mmCIF file of C-alpha atoms and ligand atoms in Angstrom:
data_model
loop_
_atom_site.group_PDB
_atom_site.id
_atom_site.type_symbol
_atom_site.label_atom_id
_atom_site.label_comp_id
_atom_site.label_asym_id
_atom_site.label_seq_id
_atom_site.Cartn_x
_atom_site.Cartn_y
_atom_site.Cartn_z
ATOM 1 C CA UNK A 1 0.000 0.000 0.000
ATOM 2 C CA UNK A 2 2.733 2.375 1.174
ATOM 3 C CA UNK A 3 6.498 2.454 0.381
ATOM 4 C CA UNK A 4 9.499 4.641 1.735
ATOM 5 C CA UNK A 5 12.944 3.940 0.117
ATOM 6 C CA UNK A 6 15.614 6.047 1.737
ATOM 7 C CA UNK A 7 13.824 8.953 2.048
ATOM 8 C CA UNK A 8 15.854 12.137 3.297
ATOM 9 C CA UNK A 9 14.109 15.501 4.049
ATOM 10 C CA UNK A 10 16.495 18.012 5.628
ATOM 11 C CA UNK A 11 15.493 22.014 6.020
ATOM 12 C CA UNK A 12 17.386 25.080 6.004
ATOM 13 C CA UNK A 13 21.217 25.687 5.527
ATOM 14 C CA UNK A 14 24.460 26.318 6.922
ATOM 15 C CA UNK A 15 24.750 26.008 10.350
ATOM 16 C CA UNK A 16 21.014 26.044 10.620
ATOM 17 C CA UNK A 17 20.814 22.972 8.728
ATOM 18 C CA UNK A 18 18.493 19.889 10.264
ATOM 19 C CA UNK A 19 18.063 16.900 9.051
ATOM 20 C CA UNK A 20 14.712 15.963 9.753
ATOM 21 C CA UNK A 21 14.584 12.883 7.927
ATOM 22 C CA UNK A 22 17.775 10.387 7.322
ATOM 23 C CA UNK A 23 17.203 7.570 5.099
ATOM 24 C CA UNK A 24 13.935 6.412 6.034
ATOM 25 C CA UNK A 25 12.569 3.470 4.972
ATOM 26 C CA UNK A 26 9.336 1.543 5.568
ATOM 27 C CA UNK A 27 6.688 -0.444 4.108
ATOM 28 C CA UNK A 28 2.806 -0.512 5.336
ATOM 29 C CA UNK A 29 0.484 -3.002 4.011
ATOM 30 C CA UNK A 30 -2.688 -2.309 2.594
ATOM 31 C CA UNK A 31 -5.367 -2.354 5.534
ATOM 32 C CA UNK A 32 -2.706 -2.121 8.006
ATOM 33 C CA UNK A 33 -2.992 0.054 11.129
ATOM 34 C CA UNK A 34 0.245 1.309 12.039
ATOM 35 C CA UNK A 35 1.445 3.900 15.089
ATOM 36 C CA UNK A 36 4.558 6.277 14.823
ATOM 37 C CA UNK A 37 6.050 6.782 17.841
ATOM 38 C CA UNK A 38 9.339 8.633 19.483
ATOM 39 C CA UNK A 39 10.522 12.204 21.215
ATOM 40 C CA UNK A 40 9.360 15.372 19.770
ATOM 41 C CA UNK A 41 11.062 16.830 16.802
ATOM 42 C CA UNK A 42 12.056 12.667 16.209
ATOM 43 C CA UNK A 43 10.582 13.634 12.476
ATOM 44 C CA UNK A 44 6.784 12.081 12.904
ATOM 45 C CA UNK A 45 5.399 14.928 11.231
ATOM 46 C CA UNK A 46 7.760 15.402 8.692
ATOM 47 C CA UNK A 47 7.117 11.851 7.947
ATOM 48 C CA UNK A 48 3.614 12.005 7.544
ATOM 49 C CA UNK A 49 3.625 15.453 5.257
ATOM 50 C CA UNK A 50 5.605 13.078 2.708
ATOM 51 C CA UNK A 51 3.395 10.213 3.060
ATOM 52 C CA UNK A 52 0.564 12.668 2.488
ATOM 53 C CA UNK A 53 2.325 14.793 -0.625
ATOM 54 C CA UNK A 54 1.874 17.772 1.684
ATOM 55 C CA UNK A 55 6.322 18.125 1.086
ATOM 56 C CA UNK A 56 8.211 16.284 -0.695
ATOM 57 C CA UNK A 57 11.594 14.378 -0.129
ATOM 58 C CA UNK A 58 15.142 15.723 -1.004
ATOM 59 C CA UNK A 59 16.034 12.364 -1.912
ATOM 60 C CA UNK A 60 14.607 8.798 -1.767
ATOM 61 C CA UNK A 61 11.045 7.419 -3.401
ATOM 62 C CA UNK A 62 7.563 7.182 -2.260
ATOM 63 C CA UNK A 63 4.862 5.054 -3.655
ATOM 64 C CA UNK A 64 1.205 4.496 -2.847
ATOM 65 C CA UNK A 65 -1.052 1.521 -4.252
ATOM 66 C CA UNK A 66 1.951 0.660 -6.380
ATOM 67 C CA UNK A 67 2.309 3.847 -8.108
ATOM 68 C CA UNK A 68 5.635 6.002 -7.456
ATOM 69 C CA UNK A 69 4.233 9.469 -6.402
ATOM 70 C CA UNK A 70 7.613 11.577 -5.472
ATOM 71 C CA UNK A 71 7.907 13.345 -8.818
ATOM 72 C CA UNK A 72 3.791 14.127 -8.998
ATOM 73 C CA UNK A 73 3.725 17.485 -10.155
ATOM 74 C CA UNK A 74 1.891 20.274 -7.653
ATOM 75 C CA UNK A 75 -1.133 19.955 -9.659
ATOM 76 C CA UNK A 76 -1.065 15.893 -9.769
ATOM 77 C CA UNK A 77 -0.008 15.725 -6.148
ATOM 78 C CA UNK A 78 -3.258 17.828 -4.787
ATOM 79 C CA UNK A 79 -5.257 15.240 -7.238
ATOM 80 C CA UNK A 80 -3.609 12.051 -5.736
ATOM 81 C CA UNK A 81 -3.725 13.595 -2.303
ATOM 82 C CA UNK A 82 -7.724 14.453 -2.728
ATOM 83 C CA UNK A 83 -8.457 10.963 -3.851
ATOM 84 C CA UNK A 84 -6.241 8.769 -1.584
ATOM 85 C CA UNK A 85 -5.183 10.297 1.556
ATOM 86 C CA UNK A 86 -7.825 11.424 4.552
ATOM 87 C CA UNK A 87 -5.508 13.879 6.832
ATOM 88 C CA UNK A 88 -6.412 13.866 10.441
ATOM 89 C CA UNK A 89 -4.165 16.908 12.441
ATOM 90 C CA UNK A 90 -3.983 17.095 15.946
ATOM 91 C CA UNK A 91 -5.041 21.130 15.451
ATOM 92 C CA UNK A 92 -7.952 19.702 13.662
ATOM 93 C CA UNK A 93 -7.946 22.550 11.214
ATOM 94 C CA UNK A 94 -11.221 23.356 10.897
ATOM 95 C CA UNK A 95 -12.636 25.929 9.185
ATOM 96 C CA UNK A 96 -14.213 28.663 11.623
ATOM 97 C CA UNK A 97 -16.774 30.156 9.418
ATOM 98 C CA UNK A 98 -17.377 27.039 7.785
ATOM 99 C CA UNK A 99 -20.280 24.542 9.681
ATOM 100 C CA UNK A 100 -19.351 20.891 10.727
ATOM 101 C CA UNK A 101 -21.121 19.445 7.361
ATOM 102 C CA UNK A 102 -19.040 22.123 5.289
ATOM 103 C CA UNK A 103 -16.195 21.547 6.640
ATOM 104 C CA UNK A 104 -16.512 17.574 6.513
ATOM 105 C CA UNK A 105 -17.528 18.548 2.731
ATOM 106 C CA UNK A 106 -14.408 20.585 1.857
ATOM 107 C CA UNK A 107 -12.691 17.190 0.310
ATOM 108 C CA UNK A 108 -15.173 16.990 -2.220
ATOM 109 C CA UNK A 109 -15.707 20.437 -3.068
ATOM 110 C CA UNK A 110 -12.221 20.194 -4.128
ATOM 111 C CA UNK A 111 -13.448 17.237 -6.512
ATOM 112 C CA UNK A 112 -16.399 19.308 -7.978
ATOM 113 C CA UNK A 113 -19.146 16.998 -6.266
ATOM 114 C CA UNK A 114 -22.159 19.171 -6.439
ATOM 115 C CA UNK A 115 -23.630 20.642 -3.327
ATOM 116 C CA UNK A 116 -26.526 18.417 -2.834
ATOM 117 C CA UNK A 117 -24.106 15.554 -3.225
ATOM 118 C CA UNK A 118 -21.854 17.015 -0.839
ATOM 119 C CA UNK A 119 -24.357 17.613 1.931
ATOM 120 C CA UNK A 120 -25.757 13.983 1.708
ATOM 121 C CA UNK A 121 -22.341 12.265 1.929
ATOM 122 C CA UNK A 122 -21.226 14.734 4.468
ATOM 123 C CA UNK A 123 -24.290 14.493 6.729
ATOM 124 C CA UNK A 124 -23.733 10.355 6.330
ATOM 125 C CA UNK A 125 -19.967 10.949 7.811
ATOM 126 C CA UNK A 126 -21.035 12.882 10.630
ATOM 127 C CA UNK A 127 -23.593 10.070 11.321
ATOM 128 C CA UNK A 128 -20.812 8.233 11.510
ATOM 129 C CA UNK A 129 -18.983 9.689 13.940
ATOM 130 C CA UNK A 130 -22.210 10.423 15.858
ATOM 131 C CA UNK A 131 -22.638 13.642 15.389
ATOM 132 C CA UNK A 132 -25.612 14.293 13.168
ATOM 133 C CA UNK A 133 -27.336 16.752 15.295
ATOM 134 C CA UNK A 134 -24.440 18.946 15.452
ATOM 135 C CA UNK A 135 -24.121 19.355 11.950
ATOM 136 C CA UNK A 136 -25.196 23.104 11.699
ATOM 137 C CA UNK A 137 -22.905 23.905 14.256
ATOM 138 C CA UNK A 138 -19.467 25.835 13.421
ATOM 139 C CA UNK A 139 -16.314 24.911 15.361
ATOM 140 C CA UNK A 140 -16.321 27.141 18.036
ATOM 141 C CA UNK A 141 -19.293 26.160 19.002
ATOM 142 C CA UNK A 142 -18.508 22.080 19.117
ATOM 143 C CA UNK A 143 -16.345 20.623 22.294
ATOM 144 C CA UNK A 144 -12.820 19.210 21.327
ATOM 145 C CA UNK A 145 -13.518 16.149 20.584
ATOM 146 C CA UNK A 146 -15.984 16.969 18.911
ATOM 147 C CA UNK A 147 -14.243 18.959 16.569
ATOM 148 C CA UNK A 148 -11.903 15.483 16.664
ATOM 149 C CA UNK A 149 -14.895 14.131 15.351
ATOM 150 C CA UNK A 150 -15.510 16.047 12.473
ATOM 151 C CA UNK A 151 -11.982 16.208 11.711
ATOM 152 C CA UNK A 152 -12.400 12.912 11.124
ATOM 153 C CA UNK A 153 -15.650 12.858 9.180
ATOM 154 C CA UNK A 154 -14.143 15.407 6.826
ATOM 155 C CA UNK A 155 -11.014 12.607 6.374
ATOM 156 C CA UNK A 156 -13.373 9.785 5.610
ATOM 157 C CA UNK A 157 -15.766 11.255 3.254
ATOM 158 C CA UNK A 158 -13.750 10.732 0.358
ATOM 159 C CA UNK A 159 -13.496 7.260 1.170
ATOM 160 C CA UNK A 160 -9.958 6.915 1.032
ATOM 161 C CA UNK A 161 -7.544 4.289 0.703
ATOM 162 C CA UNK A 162 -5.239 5.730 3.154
ATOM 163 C CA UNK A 163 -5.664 7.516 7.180
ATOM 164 C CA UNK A 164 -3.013 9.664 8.169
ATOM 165 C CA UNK A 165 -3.689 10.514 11.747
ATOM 166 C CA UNK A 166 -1.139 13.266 13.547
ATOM 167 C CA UNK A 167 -1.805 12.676 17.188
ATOM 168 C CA UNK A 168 -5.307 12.690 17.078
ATOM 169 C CA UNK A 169 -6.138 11.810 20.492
ATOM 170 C CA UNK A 170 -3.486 14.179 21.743
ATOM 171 C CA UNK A 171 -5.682 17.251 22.981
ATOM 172 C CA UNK A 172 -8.594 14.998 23.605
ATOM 173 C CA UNK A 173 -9.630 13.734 27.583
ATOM 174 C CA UNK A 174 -9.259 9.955 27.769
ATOM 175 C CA UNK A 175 -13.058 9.425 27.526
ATOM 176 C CA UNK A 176 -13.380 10.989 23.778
ATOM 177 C CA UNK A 177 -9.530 9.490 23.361
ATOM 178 C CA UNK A 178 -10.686 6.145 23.465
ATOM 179 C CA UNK A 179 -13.909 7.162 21.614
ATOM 180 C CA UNK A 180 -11.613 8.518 18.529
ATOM 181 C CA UNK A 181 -9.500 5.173 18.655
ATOM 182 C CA UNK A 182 -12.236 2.899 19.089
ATOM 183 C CA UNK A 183 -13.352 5.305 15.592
ATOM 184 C CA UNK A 184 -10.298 5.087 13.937
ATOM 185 C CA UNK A 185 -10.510 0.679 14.192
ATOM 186 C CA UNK A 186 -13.484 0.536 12.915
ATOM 187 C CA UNK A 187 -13.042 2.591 9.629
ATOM 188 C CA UNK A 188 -9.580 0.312 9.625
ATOM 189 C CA UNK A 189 -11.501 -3.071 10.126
ATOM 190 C CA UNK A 190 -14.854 -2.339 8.351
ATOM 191 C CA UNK A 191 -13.839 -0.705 5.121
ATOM 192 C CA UNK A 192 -10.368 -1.710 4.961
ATOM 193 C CA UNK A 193 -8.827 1.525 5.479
ATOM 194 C CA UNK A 194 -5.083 1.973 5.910
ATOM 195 C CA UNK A 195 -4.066 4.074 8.656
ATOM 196 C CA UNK A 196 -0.738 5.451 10.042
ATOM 197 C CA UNK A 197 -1.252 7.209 13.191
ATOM 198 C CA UNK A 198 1.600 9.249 14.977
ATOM 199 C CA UNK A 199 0.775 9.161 18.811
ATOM 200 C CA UNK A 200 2.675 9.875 22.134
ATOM 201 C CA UNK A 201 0.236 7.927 23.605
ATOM 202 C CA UNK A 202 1.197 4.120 24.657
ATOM 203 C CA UNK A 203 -2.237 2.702 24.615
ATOM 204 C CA UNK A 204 -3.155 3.971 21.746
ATOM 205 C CA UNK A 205 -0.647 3.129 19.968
ATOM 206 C CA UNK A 206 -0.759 -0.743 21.549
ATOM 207 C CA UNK A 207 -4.853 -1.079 20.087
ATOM 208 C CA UNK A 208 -2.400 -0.505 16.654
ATOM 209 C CA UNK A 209 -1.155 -3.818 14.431
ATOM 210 C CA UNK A 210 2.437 -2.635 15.311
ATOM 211 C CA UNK A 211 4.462 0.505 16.016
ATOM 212 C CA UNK A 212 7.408 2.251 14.093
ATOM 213 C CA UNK A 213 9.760 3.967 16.206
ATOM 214 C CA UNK A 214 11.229 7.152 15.019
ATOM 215 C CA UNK A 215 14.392 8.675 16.695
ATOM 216 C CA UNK A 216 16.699 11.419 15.135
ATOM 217 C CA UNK A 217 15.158 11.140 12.181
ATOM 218 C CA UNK A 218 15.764 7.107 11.483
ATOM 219 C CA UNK A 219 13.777 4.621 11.427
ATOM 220 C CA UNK A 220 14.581 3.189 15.378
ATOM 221 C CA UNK A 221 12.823 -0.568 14.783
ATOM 222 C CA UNK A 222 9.539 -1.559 15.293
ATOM 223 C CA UNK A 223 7.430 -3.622 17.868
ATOM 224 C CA UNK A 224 4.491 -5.863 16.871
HETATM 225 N N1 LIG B 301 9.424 23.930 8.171
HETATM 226 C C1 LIG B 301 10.507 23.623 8.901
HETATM 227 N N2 LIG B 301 11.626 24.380 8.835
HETATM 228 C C2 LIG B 301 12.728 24.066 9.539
HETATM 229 N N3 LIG B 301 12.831 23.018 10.376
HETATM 230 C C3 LIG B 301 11.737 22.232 10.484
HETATM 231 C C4 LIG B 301 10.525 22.486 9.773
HETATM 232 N N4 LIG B 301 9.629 21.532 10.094
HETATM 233 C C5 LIG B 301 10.252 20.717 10.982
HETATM 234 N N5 LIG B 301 11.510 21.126 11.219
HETATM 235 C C6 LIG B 301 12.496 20.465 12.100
HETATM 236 O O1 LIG B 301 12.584 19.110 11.716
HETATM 237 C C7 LIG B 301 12.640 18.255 12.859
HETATM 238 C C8 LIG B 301 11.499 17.268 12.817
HETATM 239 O O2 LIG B 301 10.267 17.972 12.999
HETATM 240 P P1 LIG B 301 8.851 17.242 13.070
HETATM 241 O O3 LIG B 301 7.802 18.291 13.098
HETATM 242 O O4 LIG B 301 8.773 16.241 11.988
HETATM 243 O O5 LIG B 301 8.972 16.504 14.492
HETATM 244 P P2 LIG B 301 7.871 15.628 15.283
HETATM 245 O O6 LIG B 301 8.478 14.297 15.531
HETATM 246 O O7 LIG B 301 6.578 15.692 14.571
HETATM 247 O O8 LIG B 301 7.790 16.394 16.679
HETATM 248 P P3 LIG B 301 6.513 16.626 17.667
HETATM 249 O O9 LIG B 301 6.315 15.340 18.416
HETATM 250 O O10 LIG B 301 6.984 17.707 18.567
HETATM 251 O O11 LIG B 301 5.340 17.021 16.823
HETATM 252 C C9 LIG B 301 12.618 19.163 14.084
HETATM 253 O O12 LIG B 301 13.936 19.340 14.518
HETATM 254 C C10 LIG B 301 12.059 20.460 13.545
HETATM 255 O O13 LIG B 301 12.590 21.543 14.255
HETATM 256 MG MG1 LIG B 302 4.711 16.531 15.032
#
């Protein structure tokens, strides 16, 4: 499903050069459910934004379903991105004058899925996540988690192939935590979703098929 080969992402220059990313590689299988772990500034993020085709790799390869997607054009990365990937980010990244349905419909907006189309798939995601009778409401007025929750709607309504989760259940209490998880295994076991999750959290990332360990950039080992 997913494919790293030596990737390398450093940023800046001279002596404010940092490598956030040394010769990574790594290999997820499709309907896998995967946790990134290790210290902050370890390169999790970083990661994920090249798994996702938010920023791309100074060196090394990338491939999704098979395909090699490192030299995708801006244009055909935004495409890929739209149709595979579901982004989950711990800031959720809502937007404020947008309500929960609009915002959950954003993804296919992008695609040109007419608005009645939109608001029916939309409405069915936040169903989902159980929260159809907030679906008027914008952000500000929604709890965290759940904003978490449409967050998440918003990165299943495309029905993608792929989940990439940045510490979801990091600003969330352990009650809507376990809620997100229990969320997050169930789009993975139902519909065969892939999902790569970076988490601090040990429990979470234990109710995960195994964990990669990221430290200074490298790829640290893994645990079942
Ligand atoms: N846009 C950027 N410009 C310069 N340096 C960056 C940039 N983004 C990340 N870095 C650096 O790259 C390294 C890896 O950052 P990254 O955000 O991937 O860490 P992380 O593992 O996600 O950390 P955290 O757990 O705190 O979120 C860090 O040293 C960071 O300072
Ligand atoms: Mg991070």
């Amino acid at each position: 499903m997913l494919a790293l080969t030596g990737v390398t992402k450093t940023y800046g220059d001279g002596a404010g050069r940092v490598t956030a990313l040394d010769d990574v590689s790594l290999h997820v299988e499709a309907g896998g459910f995967v946790a990134v772990r290790g210290p902050s500034g370890s390169g999790k993020s970083t990661l994920l934004n090249i798994i996702g085709l938010l920023d791309k790799p100074d060196a090394g390869d990338v491939s999704l379903g098979g395909e090699r997607v490192v030299l995708a054009g801006r244009a055909e990365a935004a495409r890929l991105r739209n149709r595979l990937i579901g982004f989950v980010f711990q800031s959720f990244q809502l937007l404020p004058r947008l309500t929960a349905w609009e915002n959950v419909a954003l993804p296919l907006f992008h695609r040109g899925v007419g608005r009645d189309e939109r608001r029916a798939k939309a409405l069915a995601a936040l169903d989902k996540v159980g929260l159809s009778d907030r679906a008027a409401h914008r952000p500000d007025a929604l709890s965290g988690g759940q904003r978490q929750r449409v967050a998440l709607a918003r990165a299943l309504v495309g029905e993608p192939a792929l989940v990439l989760a940045d510490e979801p259940t990091g600003s969330l209490d352990s009650v809507s935590a376990a809620a997100a998880l229990n969320l997050l295994r169930d789009v993975n076991v139902r519909l065969g979703v892939t999902i790569v999750m970076v988490t601090h959290d040990r429990e979470a990332a234990a109710r995960c098929d195994r964990t990669i360990n990221i430290r200074d950039g490298r790829v640290a080992g893994e645990a079942a």
